CSV table of C-alpha atoms in Angstrom, one decimal:
chain,number,residue,atom,x,y,z
A,1,MET,CA,19.1,-56.2,46.7
A,2,VAL,CA,15.5,-55.2,47.5
A,3,PHE,CA,14.7,-53.2,50.4
A,4,THR,CA,12.0,-54.8,52.8
A,5,SER,CA,10.8,-52.7,55.9
A,6,SER,CA,11.5,-54.6,59.3
A,7,LYS,CA,11.3,-52.8,63.0
A,8,THR,CA,13.3,-53.9,65.8
A,9,ILE,CA,13.3,-51.9,68.9
A,10,LEU,CA,16.4,-52.2,70.9
A,11,PRO,CA,16.4,-53.8,74.2
A,12,ALA,CA,17.1,-51.9,77.2
A,13,PRO,CA,17.7,-52.3,80.6
A,14,GLY,CA,15.9,-49.4,82.9
A,15,GLY,CA,15.9,-46.0,83.7
A,16,PRO,CA,16.8,-42.9,81.4
A,17,LEU,CA,18.9,-45.5,79.3
A,18,THR,CA,15.5,-47.4,78.6
A,19,ASP,CA,13.7,-44.4,77.1
A,20,MET,CA,16.8,-43.4,75.3
A,21,LEU,CA,17.4,-47.0,73.8
A,22,ARG,CA,13.6,-47.6,73.2
A,23,GLY,CA,13.6,-44.8,70.6
A,24,LEU,CA,16.5,-46.4,68.4
A,25,ARG,CA,15.1,-48.7,65.8
A,26,LEU,CA,16.6,-50.6,63.0
A,27,ASP,CA,14.1,-50.3,60.3
A,28,GLY,CA,14.3,-52.6,57.1
A,29,ALA,CA,16.9,-54.5,56.6
A,30,ASP,CA,18.7,-56.8,53.3
A,31,TYR,CA,20.5,-60.0,54.3
A,32,GLY,CA,22.7,-62.2,52.0
A,33,ARG,CA,23.3,-65.8,52.8
A,34,CYS,CA,27.1,-65.7,51.4
A,35,GLU,CA,28.7,-69.5,50.3
A,36,LEU,CA,32.1,-68.3,49.0
A,37,GLY,CA,34.7,-70.7,47.4
A,38,GLU,CA,38.5,-70.1,48.2
A,39,PRO,CA,40.1,-68.1,47.1
A,40,TRP,CA,37.8,-64.8,47.5
A,41,ALA,CA,37.6,-61.1,48.8
A,42,VAL,CA,34.3,-59.0,49.0
A,43,LEU,CA,34.5,-55.2,48.8
A,44,PHE,CA,31.4,-53.5,50.8
A,45,PRO,CA,31.3,-50.2,49.7
A,46,ALA,CA,30.8,-47.5,52.0
A,47,GLN,CA,26.9,-47.0,52.7
A,48,LYS,CA,24.7,-45.0,55.2
A,49,ALA,CA,23.3,-48.1,56.6
A,50,ALA,CA,25.0,-50.0,58.8
A,51,ARG,CA,26.6,-53.5,57.8
A,52,PHE,CA,26.4,-56.7,59.7
A,53,HIS,CA,28.6,-59.7,59.5
A,54,PHE,CA,28.0,-63.2,61.0
A,55,ILE,CA,30.9,-65.7,60.3
A,56,GLY,CA,29.1,-69.1,59.9
A,57,ARG,CA,31.6,-71.7,58.8
A,58,ARG,CA,35.3,-71.3,58.3
A,59,GLY,CA,37.3,-68.1,59.4
A,60,CYS,CA,38.0,-65.5,57.2
A,61,TRP,CA,39.9,-61.8,57.2
A,62,LEU,CA,38.6,-58.3,57.7
A,63,PHE,CA,40.2,-55.8,56.0
A,64,SER,CA,39.2,-52.9,58.5
A,65,PRO,CA,38.1,-49.5,58.2
A,66,SER,CA,41.1,-48.5,60.1
A,67,GLY,CA,43.2,-50.1,57.2
A,68,GLU,CA,44.3,-53.4,59.2
A,69,TRP,CA,43.7,-57.1,58.6
A,70,ILE,CA,41.8,-58.9,61.6
A,71,GLU,CA,41.5,-62.6,61.6
A,72,LEU,CA,37.9,-63.9,62.5
A,73,LYS,CA,37.1,-67.1,63.6
A,74,ALA,CA,33.6,-69.1,63.1
A,75,GLY,CA,31.3,-67.8,65.5
A,76,ASP,CA,32.2,-64.5,65.2
A,77,ALA,CA,29.7,-61.4,64.7
A,78,LEU,CA,30.5,-57.7,63.6
A,79,LEU,CA,28.5,-54.6,63.4
A,80,LEU,CA,29.8,-51.9,61.3
A,81,PRO,CA,27.5,-48.7,62.6
A,82,ARG,CA,28.1,-46.1,60.0
A,83,GLY,CA,28.7,-48.7,57.3
A,84,PRO,CA,32.3,-47.6,56.0
A,85,GLU,CA,34.1,-49.5,53.2
A,86,HIS,CA,35.4,-52.5,54.3
A,87,VAL,CA,36.9,-56.1,52.7
A,88,LEU,CA,36.0,-59.9,54.1
A,89,ALA,CA,38.6,-62.1,52.0
A,90,SER,CA,39.6,-65.8,52.6
A,91,ALA,CA,43.4,-64.5,53.0
A,92,PRO,CA,44.8,-60.9,53.2
A,93,GLY,CA,45.8,-59.4,49.8
A,94,ILE,CA,43.3,-61.1,47.4
A,95,PRO,CA,42.1,-58.6,45.2
A,96,ALA,CA,38.4,-57.8,46.2
A,97,VAL,CA,35.5,-57.8,44.0
A,98,PRO,CA,32.6,-55.6,44.8
A,99,ILE,CA,29.5,-57.4,46.5
A,100,GLU,CA,27.5,-56.2,43.6
A,101,ARG,CA,29.2,-58.4,40.9
A,102,TYR,CA,28.9,-62.0,42.7
A,103,SER,CA,26.0,-64.0,42.0
A,104,VAL,CA,22.7,-62.9,43.9
A,105,GLU,CA,19.5,-65.0,43.8
A,106,PRO,CA,16.3,-64.3,46.1
A,107,LEU,CA,16.2,-66.8,49.1
A,108,GLN,CA,13.1,-65.8,50.9
A,109,ASP,CA,11.6,-62.3,51.6
A,110,ASN,CA,14.5,-59.9,52.3
A,111,VAL,CA,17.2,-62.6,52.3
A,112,PHE,CA,19.2,-63.7,49.3
A,113,SER,CA,22.0,-66.5,48.4
A,114,VAL,CA,25.5,-64.9,47.6
A,115,SER,CA,27.8,-67.3,45.8
A,116,ASN,CA,31.2,-66.7,43.9
A,117,GLY,CA,31.4,-70.1,42.0
A,118,GLY,CA,34.7,-70.6,43.5
A,119,GLN,CA,35.9,-74.7,43.7
A,120,GLY,CA,38.0,-74.3,46.9
A,121,PRO,CA,36.7,-74.8,50.4
A,122,LYS,CA,33.6,-72.9,51.2
A,123,THR,CA,33.1,-70.2,53.7
A,124,LEU,CA,29.5,-69.2,55.2
A,125,LEU,CA,28.7,-65.8,55.7
A,126,PHE,CA,25.3,-64.2,56.8
A,127,CYS,CA,25.7,-60.5,55.9
A,128,GLY,CA,23.0,-57.8,56.2
A,129,SER,CA,22.2,-54.0,55.9
A,130,MET,CA,20.4,-52.4,59.0
A,131,HIS,CA,19.0,-48.8,58.7
A,132,PHE,CA,18.5,-47.2,61.9
A,133,ASN,CA,16.3,-44.4,62.5
A,134,LEU,CA,18.7,-41.8,63.2
A,135,ASP,CA,20.9,-40.3,61.1
A,136,GLY,CA,24.8,-39.9,61.6
A,137,SER,CA,24.2,-36.2,63.5
A,138,HIS,CA,22.8,-38.3,66.5
A,139,PRO,CA,25.1,-38.2,69.2
A,140,LEU,CA,24.8,-41.9,69.9
A,141,LEU,CA,25.6,-42.8,66.3
A,142,GLY,CA,28.2,-40.6,66.3
A,143,MET,CA,30.2,-41.7,69.7
A,144,MET,CA,29.9,-45.3,68.3
A,145,PRO,CA,33.0,-47.0,67.2
A,146,ASP,CA,33.5,-48.1,63.7
A,147,MET,CA,33.5,-51.7,64.3
A,148,MET,CA,32.0,-53.5,67.2
A,149,ARG,CA,32.7,-57.4,67.7
A,150,ALA,CA,29.9,-59.5,69.4
A,151,GLY,CA,32.8,-61.4,71.4
A,152,GLU,CA,34.3,-58.2,73.1
A,153,LEU,CA,30.9,-57.7,74.7
A,154,MET,CA,30.1,-61.1,75.8
A,155,ALA,CA,31.0,-60.6,79.6
A,156,GLY,CA,28.6,-57.7,79.7
A,157,GLU,CA,25.8,-59.2,77.5
A,158,PRO,CA,25.2,-62.9,78.7
A,159,GLY,CA,22.6,-63.2,76.2
A,160,ILE,CA,25.0,-62.9,73.3
A,161,PRO,CA,26.7,-66.4,73.3
A,162,HIS,CA,22.9,-67.9,73.1
A,163,LEU,CA,22.3,-65.8,70.0
A,164,LEU,CA,25.5,-66.7,68.4
A,165,GLU,CA,25.2,-70.3,69.0
A,166,ALA,CA,21.7,-70.0,67.5
A,167,MET,CA,22.7,-68.3,64.5
A,168,ALA,CA,25.6,-70.5,63.7
A,169,GLY,CA,22.8,-73.8,63.7
A,170,GLU,CA,20.6,-71.8,61.6
A,171,VAL,CA,23.3,-71.0,59.1
A,172,THR,CA,25.0,-73.9,58.7
A,173,MET,CA,22.4,-76.5,58.6
A,174,ASN,CA,20.4,-74.2,55.9
A,175,ARG,CA,17.1,-75.6,56.7
A,176,ALA,CA,13.6,-74.4,55.2
A,177,GLY,CA,12.7,-70.7,56.6
A,178,SER,CA,16.6,-70.4,58.1
A,179,GLY,CA,16.6,-67.2,56.2
A,180,GLY,CA,14.0,-65.4,57.9
A,181,MET,CA,15.0,-66.9,61.5
A,182,LEU,CA,18.6,-65.6,60.8
A,183,ALA,CA,17.3,-61.9,59.9
A,184,ARG,CA,15.5,-62.0,63.0
A,185,LEU,CA,18.4,-63.0,65.0
A,186,ALA,CA,20.7,-60.9,63.5
A,187,ASP,CA,18.2,-57.7,64.2
A,188,VAL,CA,18.2,-58.7,68.2
A,189,LEU,CA,22.1,-59.7,68.3
A,190,ALA,CA,22.8,-56.2,66.4
A,191,ALA,CA,20.5,-54.6,69.1
A,192,SER,CA,22.1,-56.7,71.7
A,193,ILE,CA,25.6,-55.5,70.9
A,194,ILE,CA,25.0,-51.7,70.8
A,195,ARG,CA,23.1,-52.1,74.4
A,196,SER,CA,26.2,-53.9,75.6
A,197,TRP,CA,28.5,-51.5,74.3
A,198,VAL,CA,26.5,-48.3,75.8
A,199,GLU,CA,26.2,-50.2,79.2
A,200,ASN,CA,29.8,-51.3,79.5
A,201,SER,CA,31.5,-48.0,77.4
A,202,GLY,CA,33.5,-47.2,80.5
A,203,ASP,CA,33.3,-44.9,83.4
A,204,ASP,CA,34.4,-41.5,82.0
A,205,THR,CA,32.9,-38.8,83.9
A,206,SER,CA,31.7,-36.7,81.0
A,207,GLY,CA,30.4,-37.0,77.6
A,208,TRP,CA,27.1,-38.3,76.0
A,209,ILE,CA,27.3,-41.8,77.5
A,210,ALA,CA,28.5,-40.8,81.0
A,211,ALA,CA,25.4,-38.1,80.8
A,212,ILE,CA,22.7,-40.7,79.9
A,213,LYS,CA,23.9,-43.3,82.6
A,214,ASP,CA,23.5,-40.3,85.1
A,215,ARG,CA,20.2,-40.8,86.9
A,216,ASP,CA,19.5,-36.9,87.0
A,217,ILE,CA,21.2,-35.8,83.7
A,218,GLY,CA,20.0,-38.9,82.0
A,219,ARG,CA,16.2,-38.0,83.2
A,220,VAL,CA,16.8,-34.5,81.4
A,221,LEU,CA,18.6,-35.9,78.1
A,222,ALA,CA,15.7,-38.4,77.9
A,223,ALA,CA,12.9,-35.9,78.1
A,224,ILE,CA,14.6,-33.3,75.6
A,225,HIS,CA,15.2,-36.7,73.1
A,226,LEU,CA,11.1,-37.8,73.5
A,227,GLN,CA,9.9,-34.4,73.0
A,228,PRO,CA,12.6,-32.2,71.1
A,229,GLU,CA,9.5,-30.1,69.7
A,230,LYS,CA,9.1,-28.8,73.3
A,231,THR,CA,10.0,-25.3,74.1
A,232,TRP,CA,12.7,-26.3,76.3
A,233,THR,CA,14.0,-23.3,78.6
A,234,VAL,CA,16.9,-23.7,80.8
A,235,GLU,CA,14.3,-23.4,84.0
A,236,ALA,CA,12.1,-26.0,82.3
A,237,LEU,CA,15.1,-28.4,82.2
A,238,ALA,CA,16.3,-27.7,85.6
A,239,HIS,CA,12.5,-28.5,87.0
A,240,GLU,CA,12.9,-31.6,85.4
A,241,MET,CA,16.0,-32.4,87.1
A,242,GLY,CA,14.5,-31.0,90.5
A,243,ALA,CA,17.3,-28.6,90.6
A,244,SER,CA,18.2,-24.6,90.9
A,245,ARG,CA,18.7,-23.3,87.3
A,246,SER,CA,22.4,-22.2,88.1
A,247,ALA,CA,23.1,-25.9,89.6
A,248,PHE,CA,21.7,-27.7,86.7
A,249,ALA,CA,23.0,-25.5,84.1
A,250,GLU,CA,26.6,-26.0,85.7
A,251,ARG,CA,26.2,-30.0,86.2
A,252,PHE,CA,25.0,-30.3,82.6
A,253,THR,CA,27.8,-28.2,81.0
A,254,ALA,CA,30.2,-30.5,83.0
A,255,ILE,CA,29.0,-33.8,82.0
A,256,VAL,CA,27.8,-33.4,78.6
A,257,GLY,CA,30.3,-31.0,77.2
A,258,GLU,CA,27.7,-28.6,76.0
A,259,THR,CA,25.6,-25.8,77.2
A,260,PRO,CA,21.8,-26.8,78.1
A,261,ALA,CA,20.4,-24.7,75.1
A,262,ARG,CA,23.1,-25.6,72.7
A,263,TYR,CA,22.0,-29.2,73.4
A,264,VAL,CA,18.7,-28.5,72.6
A,265,ALA,CA,19.1,-26.9,69.7
A,266,LEU,CA,21.3,-29.7,68.2
A,267,VAL,CA,18.7,-32.3,69.0
A,268,ARG,CA,15.8,-30.1,67.3
A,269,MET,CA,17.9,-29.9,64.5
A,270,HIS,CA,18.6,-33.3,64.4
A,271,GLN,CA,14.6,-34.0,64.5
A,272,ALA,CA,14.3,-31.2,61.7
A,273,ARG,CA,16.5,-33.5,59.6
A,274,GLN,CA,14.7,-36.6,60.3
A,275,TRP,CA,11.6,-34.7,59.4
A,276,LEU,CA,13.1,-33.3,55.9
A,277,ILE,CA,14.8,-36.1,54.8
A,278,ASP,CA,12.5,-39.2,55.7
A,279,ASP,CA,9.4,-37.8,56.2
A,280,ARG,CA,9.9,-35.3,53.5
A,281,MET,CA,7.9,-32.5,55.2
A,282,ARG,CA,8.0,-29.2,54.1
A,283,VAL,CA,10.1,-26.7,55.6
A,284,SER,CA,7.1,-24.2,56.9
A,285,THR,CA,5.7,-27.3,58.4
A,286,VAL,CA,8.7,-28.5,60.3
A,287,ALA,CA,9.5,-24.7,61.5
A,288,ALA,CA,5.7,-24.7,63.0
A,289,ARG,CA,6.2,-28.4,64.4
A,290,LEU,CA,8.8,-27.1,66.2
A,291,GLY,CA,7.6,-23.4,67.3
A,292,TYR,CA,9.5,-21.0,65.1
A,293,ASP,CA,7.7,-17.5,64.6
A,294,SER,CA,8.4,-18.2,61.0
A,295,GLU,CA,10.1,-20.3,58.1
A,296,ALA,CA,13.0,-17.5,57.8
A,297,SER,CA,14.0,-18.0,61.4
A,298,PHE,CA,14.0,-21.5,61.5
A,299,SER,CA,16.1,-21.9,58.5
A,300,ARG,CA,18.7,-19.5,59.8
A,301,ALA,CA,18.9,-21.7,63.2
A,302,PHE,CA,19.3,-24.9,60.8
A,303,LYS,CA,22.0,-23.5,58.7
A,304,ARG,CA,23.8,-22.2,61.5
A,305,ILE,CA,24.0,-25.7,63.3
A,306,VAL,CA,23.7,-28.2,60.4
A,307,GLY,CA,25.8,-26.1,57.9
A,308,ILE,CA,23.6,-26.3,55.0
A,309,ALA,CA,20.1,-24.8,54.5
A,310,PRO,CA,16.8,-27.2,55.3
A,311,SER,CA,15.6,-26.2,51.5
A,312,HIS,CA,18.7,-28.3,50.1
A,313,LEU,CA,17.9,-31.2,52.1
A,314,ARG,CA,14.4,-31.2,50.2
A,315,THR,CA,16.2,-30.6,46.8
A,316,VAL,CA,19.2,-32.7,47.0
A,317,ASP,CA,17.5,-35.8,45.3
A,318,GLY,CA,16.0,-33.4,42.6
A,319,THR,CA,12.5,-33.4,44.0
A,320,SER,CA,11.0,-29.9,44.3
A,321,GLU,CA,10.9,-27.9,47.2
A,322,ASP,CA,7.0,-27.5,46.9
A,323,ARG,CA,6.2,-31.3,46.7
C-alpha cells in the first residue's frame, strides 16, 4: 500500500496532560476498506506502526497478541499501538492468509479496497496503519497495552459512541468520498481511544501516568518533554515545580520511579533517536543540539542508555554516516 502523509494531533483535556498529548501525533496512514466473503482469515504481520480496525458489518474473531480468540461485534473498534502480529477471521481456526496476498485496489488517496473473492456472507472491515511521531522508547507508548477496545473506554469518553456511529454509517453505505471520511474519523477515534485510556487508566500512586496527572510533577515532565535539549539540572527542575531541591527529587523519584537526572537522560536520548532515525541528522549535529561538549561524550551517553552506538542508527539501513 502507498504511504501518504496525514497529521492528527491528539485532543487533550487540560493542564500538563494537554501539553504532553499535544506533542503526540499520528503521522500518515494507509487504510483498507475490506469486504471479505466467508470463510476468511487475515494475518496482519508485526510492524512498527500501530494497527487500527473497525468492524463495520457482521462480527468476526480476533486472535490476539496474547494468543486467545476474542469475539468482535459490528461496531467494535480496536487500536494495537505497537502493531504486534494478530489475525482477524470469520471464525476461529481458519488458516490465515497474509494481508499482502489479498486483492488490493486503489480506492482514493491513501484508502484501498481489499477483497478475497469469497462467496459466503460478507464481513465489512475498515483497517489502517497509523504512525506515531514517537518510538517505543517513549514512556507513553511503552505503557500502552497491546490492544485497546473502544467499547471498553466509552464511559470515560462520551465522544467515542458518536464516532463509532459515524464510522458505521460511512463504511456500510459506501458513498462517494466515504474513504476519505473514514480515514479522518479513524484518526480522531484512535486519538480519542488513547486520550480516554490515559485519563482513565486507574489511580495508581506511582508510574508515568500517575506522574503526568500530578499537577506539580506533571508540569515538570511536560517541560522536559517539550524542551529535551535544555540543560535540565535538578535545581532547574525543582524551580519549575516551585519546591526545594531535596523535596522535589524525593517526590519525583517516588512517583515517576526514576531519579530526575535519569529521566532527563532517557528523554534526551529518545529525542536523539528521533533526530537520527527520522530526520537523518548527523551524530555531531545531534550532540551539539543536546549541548554535549563532543560527539564522543554524546556517543558514550547514548550507548549507555540505548544500548547501541548512535552511528549504528545512521547506518542500519545501509545509509552512510556521512550522508
